[in-house]
mmCIF file of C-alpha atoms in Angstrom:
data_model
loop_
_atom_site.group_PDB
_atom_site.id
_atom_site.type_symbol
_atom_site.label_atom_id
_atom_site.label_comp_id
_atom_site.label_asym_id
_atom_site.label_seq_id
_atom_site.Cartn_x
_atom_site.Cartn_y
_atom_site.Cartn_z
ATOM 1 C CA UNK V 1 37.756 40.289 -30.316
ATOM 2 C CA UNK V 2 37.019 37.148 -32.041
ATOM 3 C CA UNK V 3 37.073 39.284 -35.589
ATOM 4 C CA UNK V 4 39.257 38.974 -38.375
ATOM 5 C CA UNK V 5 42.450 41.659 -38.041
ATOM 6 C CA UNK V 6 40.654 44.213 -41.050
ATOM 7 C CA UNK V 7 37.079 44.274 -38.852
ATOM 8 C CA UNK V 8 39.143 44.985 -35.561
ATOM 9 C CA UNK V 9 41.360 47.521 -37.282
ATOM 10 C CA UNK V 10 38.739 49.310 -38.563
ATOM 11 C CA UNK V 11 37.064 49.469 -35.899
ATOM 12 C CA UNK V 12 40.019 50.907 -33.669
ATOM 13 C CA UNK V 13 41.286 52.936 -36.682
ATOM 14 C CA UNK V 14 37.260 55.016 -35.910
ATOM 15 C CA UNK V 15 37.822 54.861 -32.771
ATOM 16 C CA UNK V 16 41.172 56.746 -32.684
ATOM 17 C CA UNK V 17 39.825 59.173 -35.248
ATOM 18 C CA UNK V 18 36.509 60.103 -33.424
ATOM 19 C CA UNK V 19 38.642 60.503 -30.219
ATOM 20 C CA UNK V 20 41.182 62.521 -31.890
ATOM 21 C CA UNK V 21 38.486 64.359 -33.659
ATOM 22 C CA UNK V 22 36.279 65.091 -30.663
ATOM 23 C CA UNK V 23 38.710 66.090 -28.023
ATOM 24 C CA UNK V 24 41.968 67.519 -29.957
ATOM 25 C CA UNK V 25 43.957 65.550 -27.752
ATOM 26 C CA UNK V 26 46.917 63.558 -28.392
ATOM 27 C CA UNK V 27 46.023 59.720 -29.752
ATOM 28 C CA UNK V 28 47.915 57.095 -30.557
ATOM 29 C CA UNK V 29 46.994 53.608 -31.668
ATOM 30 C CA UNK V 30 49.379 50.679 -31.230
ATOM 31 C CA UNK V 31 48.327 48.135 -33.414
ATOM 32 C CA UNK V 32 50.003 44.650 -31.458
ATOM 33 C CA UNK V 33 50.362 41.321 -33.172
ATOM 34 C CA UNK V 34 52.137 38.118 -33.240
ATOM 35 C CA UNK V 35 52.669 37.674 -36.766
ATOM 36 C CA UNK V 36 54.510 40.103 -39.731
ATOM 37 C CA UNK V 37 52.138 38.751 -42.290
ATOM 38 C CA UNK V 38 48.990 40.130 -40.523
ATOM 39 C CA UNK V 39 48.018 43.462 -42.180
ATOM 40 C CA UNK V 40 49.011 46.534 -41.277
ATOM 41 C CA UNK V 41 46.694 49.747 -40.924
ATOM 42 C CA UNK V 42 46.722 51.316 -44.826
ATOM 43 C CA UNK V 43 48.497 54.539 -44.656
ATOM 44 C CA UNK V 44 51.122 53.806 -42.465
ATOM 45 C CA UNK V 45 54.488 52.135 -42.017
ATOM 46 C CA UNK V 46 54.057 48.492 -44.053
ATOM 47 C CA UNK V 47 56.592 46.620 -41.530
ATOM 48 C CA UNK V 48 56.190 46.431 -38.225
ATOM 49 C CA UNK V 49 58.869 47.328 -35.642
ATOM 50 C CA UNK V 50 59.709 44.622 -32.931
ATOM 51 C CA UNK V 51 58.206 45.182 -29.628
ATOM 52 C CA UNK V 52 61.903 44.670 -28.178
ATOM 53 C CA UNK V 53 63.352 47.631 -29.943
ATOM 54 C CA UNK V 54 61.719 49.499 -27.064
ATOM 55 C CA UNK V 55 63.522 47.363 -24.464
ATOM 56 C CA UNK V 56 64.616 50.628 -21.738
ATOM 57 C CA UNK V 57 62.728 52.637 -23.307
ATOM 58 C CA UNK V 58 63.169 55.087 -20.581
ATOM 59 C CA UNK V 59 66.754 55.731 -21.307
ATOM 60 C CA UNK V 60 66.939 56.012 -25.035
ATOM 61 C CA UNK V 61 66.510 58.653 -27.609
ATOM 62 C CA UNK V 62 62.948 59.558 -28.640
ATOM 63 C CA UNK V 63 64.029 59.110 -32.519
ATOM 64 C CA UNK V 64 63.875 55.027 -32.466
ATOM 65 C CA UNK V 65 60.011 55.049 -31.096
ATOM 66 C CA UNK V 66 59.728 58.558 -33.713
ATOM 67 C CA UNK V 67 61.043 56.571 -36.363
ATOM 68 C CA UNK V 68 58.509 53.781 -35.902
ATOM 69 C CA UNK V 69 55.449 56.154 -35.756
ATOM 70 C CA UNK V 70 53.326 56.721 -38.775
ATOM 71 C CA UNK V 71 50.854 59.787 -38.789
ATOM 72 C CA UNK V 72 47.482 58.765 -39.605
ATOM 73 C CA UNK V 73 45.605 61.096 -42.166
ATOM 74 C CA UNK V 74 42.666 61.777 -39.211
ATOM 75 C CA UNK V 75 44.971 63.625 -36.955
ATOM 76 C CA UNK V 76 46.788 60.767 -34.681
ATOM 77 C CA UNK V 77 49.707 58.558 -34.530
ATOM 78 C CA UNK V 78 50.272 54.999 -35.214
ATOM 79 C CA UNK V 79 53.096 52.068 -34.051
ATOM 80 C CA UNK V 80 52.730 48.814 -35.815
ATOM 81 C CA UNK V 81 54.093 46.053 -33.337
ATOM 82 C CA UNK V 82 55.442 42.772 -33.545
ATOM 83 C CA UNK V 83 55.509 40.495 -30.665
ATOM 84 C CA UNK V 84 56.928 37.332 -29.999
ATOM 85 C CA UNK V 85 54.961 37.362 -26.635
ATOM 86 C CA UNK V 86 57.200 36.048 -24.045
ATOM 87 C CA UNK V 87 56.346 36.872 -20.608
ATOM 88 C CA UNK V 88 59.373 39.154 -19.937
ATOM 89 C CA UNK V 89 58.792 40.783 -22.909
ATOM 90 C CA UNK V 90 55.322 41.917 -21.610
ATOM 91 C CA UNK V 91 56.477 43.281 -17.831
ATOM 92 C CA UNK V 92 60.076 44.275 -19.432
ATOM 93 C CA UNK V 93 59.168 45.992 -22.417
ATOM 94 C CA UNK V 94 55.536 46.742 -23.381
ATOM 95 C CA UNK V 95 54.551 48.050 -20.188
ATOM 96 C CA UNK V 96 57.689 50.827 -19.871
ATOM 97 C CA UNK V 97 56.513 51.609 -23.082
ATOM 98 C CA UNK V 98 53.001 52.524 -22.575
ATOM 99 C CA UNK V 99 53.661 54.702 -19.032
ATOM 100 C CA UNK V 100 56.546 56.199 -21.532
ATOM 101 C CA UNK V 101 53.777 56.666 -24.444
ATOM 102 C CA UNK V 102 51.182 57.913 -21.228
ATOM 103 C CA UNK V 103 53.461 61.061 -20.532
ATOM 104 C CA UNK V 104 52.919 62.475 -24.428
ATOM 105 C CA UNK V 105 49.495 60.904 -24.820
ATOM 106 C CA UNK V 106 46.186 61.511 -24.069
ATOM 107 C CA UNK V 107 44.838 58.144 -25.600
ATOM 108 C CA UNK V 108 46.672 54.993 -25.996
ATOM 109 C CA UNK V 109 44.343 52.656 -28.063
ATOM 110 C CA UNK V 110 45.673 48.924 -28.264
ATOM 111 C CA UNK V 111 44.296 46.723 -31.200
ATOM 112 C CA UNK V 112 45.562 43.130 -29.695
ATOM 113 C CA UNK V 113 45.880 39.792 -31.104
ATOM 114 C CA UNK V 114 43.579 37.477 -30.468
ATOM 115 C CA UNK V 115 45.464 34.911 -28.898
ATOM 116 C CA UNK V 116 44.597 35.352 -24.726
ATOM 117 C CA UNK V 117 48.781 35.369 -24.317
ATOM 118 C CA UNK V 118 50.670 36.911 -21.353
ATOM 119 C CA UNK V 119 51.359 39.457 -23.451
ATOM 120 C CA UNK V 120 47.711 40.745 -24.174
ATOM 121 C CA UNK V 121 46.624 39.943 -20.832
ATOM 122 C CA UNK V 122 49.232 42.295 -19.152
ATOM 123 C CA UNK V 123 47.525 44.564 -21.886
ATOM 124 C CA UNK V 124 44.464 44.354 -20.577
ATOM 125 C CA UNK V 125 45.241 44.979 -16.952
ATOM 126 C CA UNK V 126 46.651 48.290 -18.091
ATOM 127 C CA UNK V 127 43.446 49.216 -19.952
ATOM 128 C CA UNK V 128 40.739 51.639 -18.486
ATOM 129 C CA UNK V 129 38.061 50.036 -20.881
ATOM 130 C CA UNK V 130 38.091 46.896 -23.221
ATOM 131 C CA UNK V 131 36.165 46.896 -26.313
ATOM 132 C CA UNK V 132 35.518 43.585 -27.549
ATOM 133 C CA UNK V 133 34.478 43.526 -31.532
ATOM 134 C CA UNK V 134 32.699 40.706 -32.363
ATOM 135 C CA UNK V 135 29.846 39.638 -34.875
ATOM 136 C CA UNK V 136 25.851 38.324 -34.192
ATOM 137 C CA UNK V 137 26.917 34.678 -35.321
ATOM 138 C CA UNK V 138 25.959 32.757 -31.849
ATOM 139 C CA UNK V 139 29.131 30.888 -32.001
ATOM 140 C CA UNK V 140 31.065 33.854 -32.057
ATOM 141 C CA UNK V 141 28.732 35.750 -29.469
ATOM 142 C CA UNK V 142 29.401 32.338 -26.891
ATOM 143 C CA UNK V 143 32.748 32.097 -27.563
ATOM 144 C CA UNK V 144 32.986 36.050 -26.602
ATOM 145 C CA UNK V 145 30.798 35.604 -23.347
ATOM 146 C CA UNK V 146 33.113 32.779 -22.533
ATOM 147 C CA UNK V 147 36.429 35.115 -23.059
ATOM 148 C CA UNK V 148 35.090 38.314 -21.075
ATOM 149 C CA UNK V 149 34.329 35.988 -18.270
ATOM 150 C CA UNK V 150 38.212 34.868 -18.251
ATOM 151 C CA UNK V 151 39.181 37.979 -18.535
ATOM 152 C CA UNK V 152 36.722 39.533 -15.885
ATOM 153 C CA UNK V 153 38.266 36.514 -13.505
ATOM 154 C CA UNK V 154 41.639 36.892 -14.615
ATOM 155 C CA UNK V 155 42.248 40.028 -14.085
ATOM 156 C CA UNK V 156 39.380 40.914 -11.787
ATOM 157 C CA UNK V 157 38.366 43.421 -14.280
ATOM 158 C CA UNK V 158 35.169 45.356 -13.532
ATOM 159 C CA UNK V 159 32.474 44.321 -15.773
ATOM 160 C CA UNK V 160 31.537 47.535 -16.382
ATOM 161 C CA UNK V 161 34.591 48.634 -18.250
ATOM 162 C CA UNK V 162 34.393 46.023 -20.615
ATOM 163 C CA UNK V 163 31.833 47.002 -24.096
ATOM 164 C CA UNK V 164 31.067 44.662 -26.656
ATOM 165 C CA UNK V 165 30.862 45.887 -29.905
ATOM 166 C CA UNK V 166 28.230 43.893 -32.133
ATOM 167 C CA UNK V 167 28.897 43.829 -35.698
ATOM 168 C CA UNK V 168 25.522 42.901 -37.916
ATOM 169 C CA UNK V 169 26.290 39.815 -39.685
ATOM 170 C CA UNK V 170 24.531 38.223 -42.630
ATOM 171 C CA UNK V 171 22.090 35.224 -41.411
ATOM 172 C CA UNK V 172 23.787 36.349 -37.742
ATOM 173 C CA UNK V 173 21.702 35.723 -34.228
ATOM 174 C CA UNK V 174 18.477 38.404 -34.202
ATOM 175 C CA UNK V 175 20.036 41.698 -32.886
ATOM 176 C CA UNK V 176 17.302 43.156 -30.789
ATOM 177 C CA UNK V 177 18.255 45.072 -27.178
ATOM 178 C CA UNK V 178 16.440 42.761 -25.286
ATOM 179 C CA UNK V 179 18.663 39.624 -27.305
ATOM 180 C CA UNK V 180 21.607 41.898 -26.107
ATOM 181 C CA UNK V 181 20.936 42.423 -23.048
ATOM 182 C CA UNK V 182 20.363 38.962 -21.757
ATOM 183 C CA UNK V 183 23.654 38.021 -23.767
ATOM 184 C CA UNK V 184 25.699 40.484 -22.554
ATOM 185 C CA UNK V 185 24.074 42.238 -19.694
ATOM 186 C CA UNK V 186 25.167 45.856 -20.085
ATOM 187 C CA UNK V 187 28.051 45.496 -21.617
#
């Protein structure tokens, strides 16, 4: 999404939570960015572990990923991540890690960086569904038509997997279903 890292994180944190809540099945959020200084999800590990660290993931111990969980409060797990977003570091390392994370997990949630990098894109084409968290401010509403249609051509994503999530915003665009709908079709 187009939303500052809080507005994102809290919307992935209720995500997590509800899914957790509602199924009882293993969840786990990996919350992905390029930077130390962006905030971390309160109530978990305040540094966040290299993305590399999980470089053959297959064939080392479960205690370095353990280690760099946090258990969230609401009944799932959390990995704060720090990528440097090279290309190799998104086919060598991040996806091993999420088929390795897939064999314990039920739910993998992924709250990316912004930034349309190799890294988030190989993301994406690993994702079932794509939520994209955004606000009514028409600049922000283009700008988020403009980057589902990349990533619908990019990675031939099906339109209907992708959701937009509209957050209410103070002198925003009018949010009415019909104003929705002809922004976003039914997504």
């Amino acid at each position: 999404g187009n939303q500052p890292k809080p507005t994102r994180l809290f919307f992935s944190l209720n995500l997590a939570a509800t899914l957790f809540e509602e199924t009882h099945q293993k969840t786990i959020l990996l919350d992905m960015a390029f930077s130390d200084s962006e905030p971390t999800l309160s109530g978990t590990r305040t540094s966040r572990a290299p993305l590399t660290a999980f470089q053959d993931i297959e064939n080392r111990s479960q205690q370095s990923l353990t280690e760099a969980m946090s258990h969230y409060h609401a009944g799932f797990d959390v990995l704060n991540l720090l990528s440097k977003s090279g290309p190799q570091e998104a086919e060598e390392v991040l996806i091993p890690l999420l088929n390795h994370l897939s064999v314990e997990y039920r739910f993998i949630l992924l709250d990316l960086p912004t930034e349309m990098e190799e890294l988030v894109l190989k993301a994406l084409s690993q994702s079932d569904h794509i939520f994209f968290i955004t606000d009514s401010h028409l600049n922000n509403i283009t700008e988020s038509q403009e980057t589902m249609s990349d990533i619908e051509k990019t990675l031939a994503f099906p339109e209907e997997k992708i959701l937009v999530v509209i957050q209410e915003a103070l002198f925003g665009a009018h949010g009415s279903a019909a104003f929705r709908a002809k922004m976003f079709g039914k997504k």
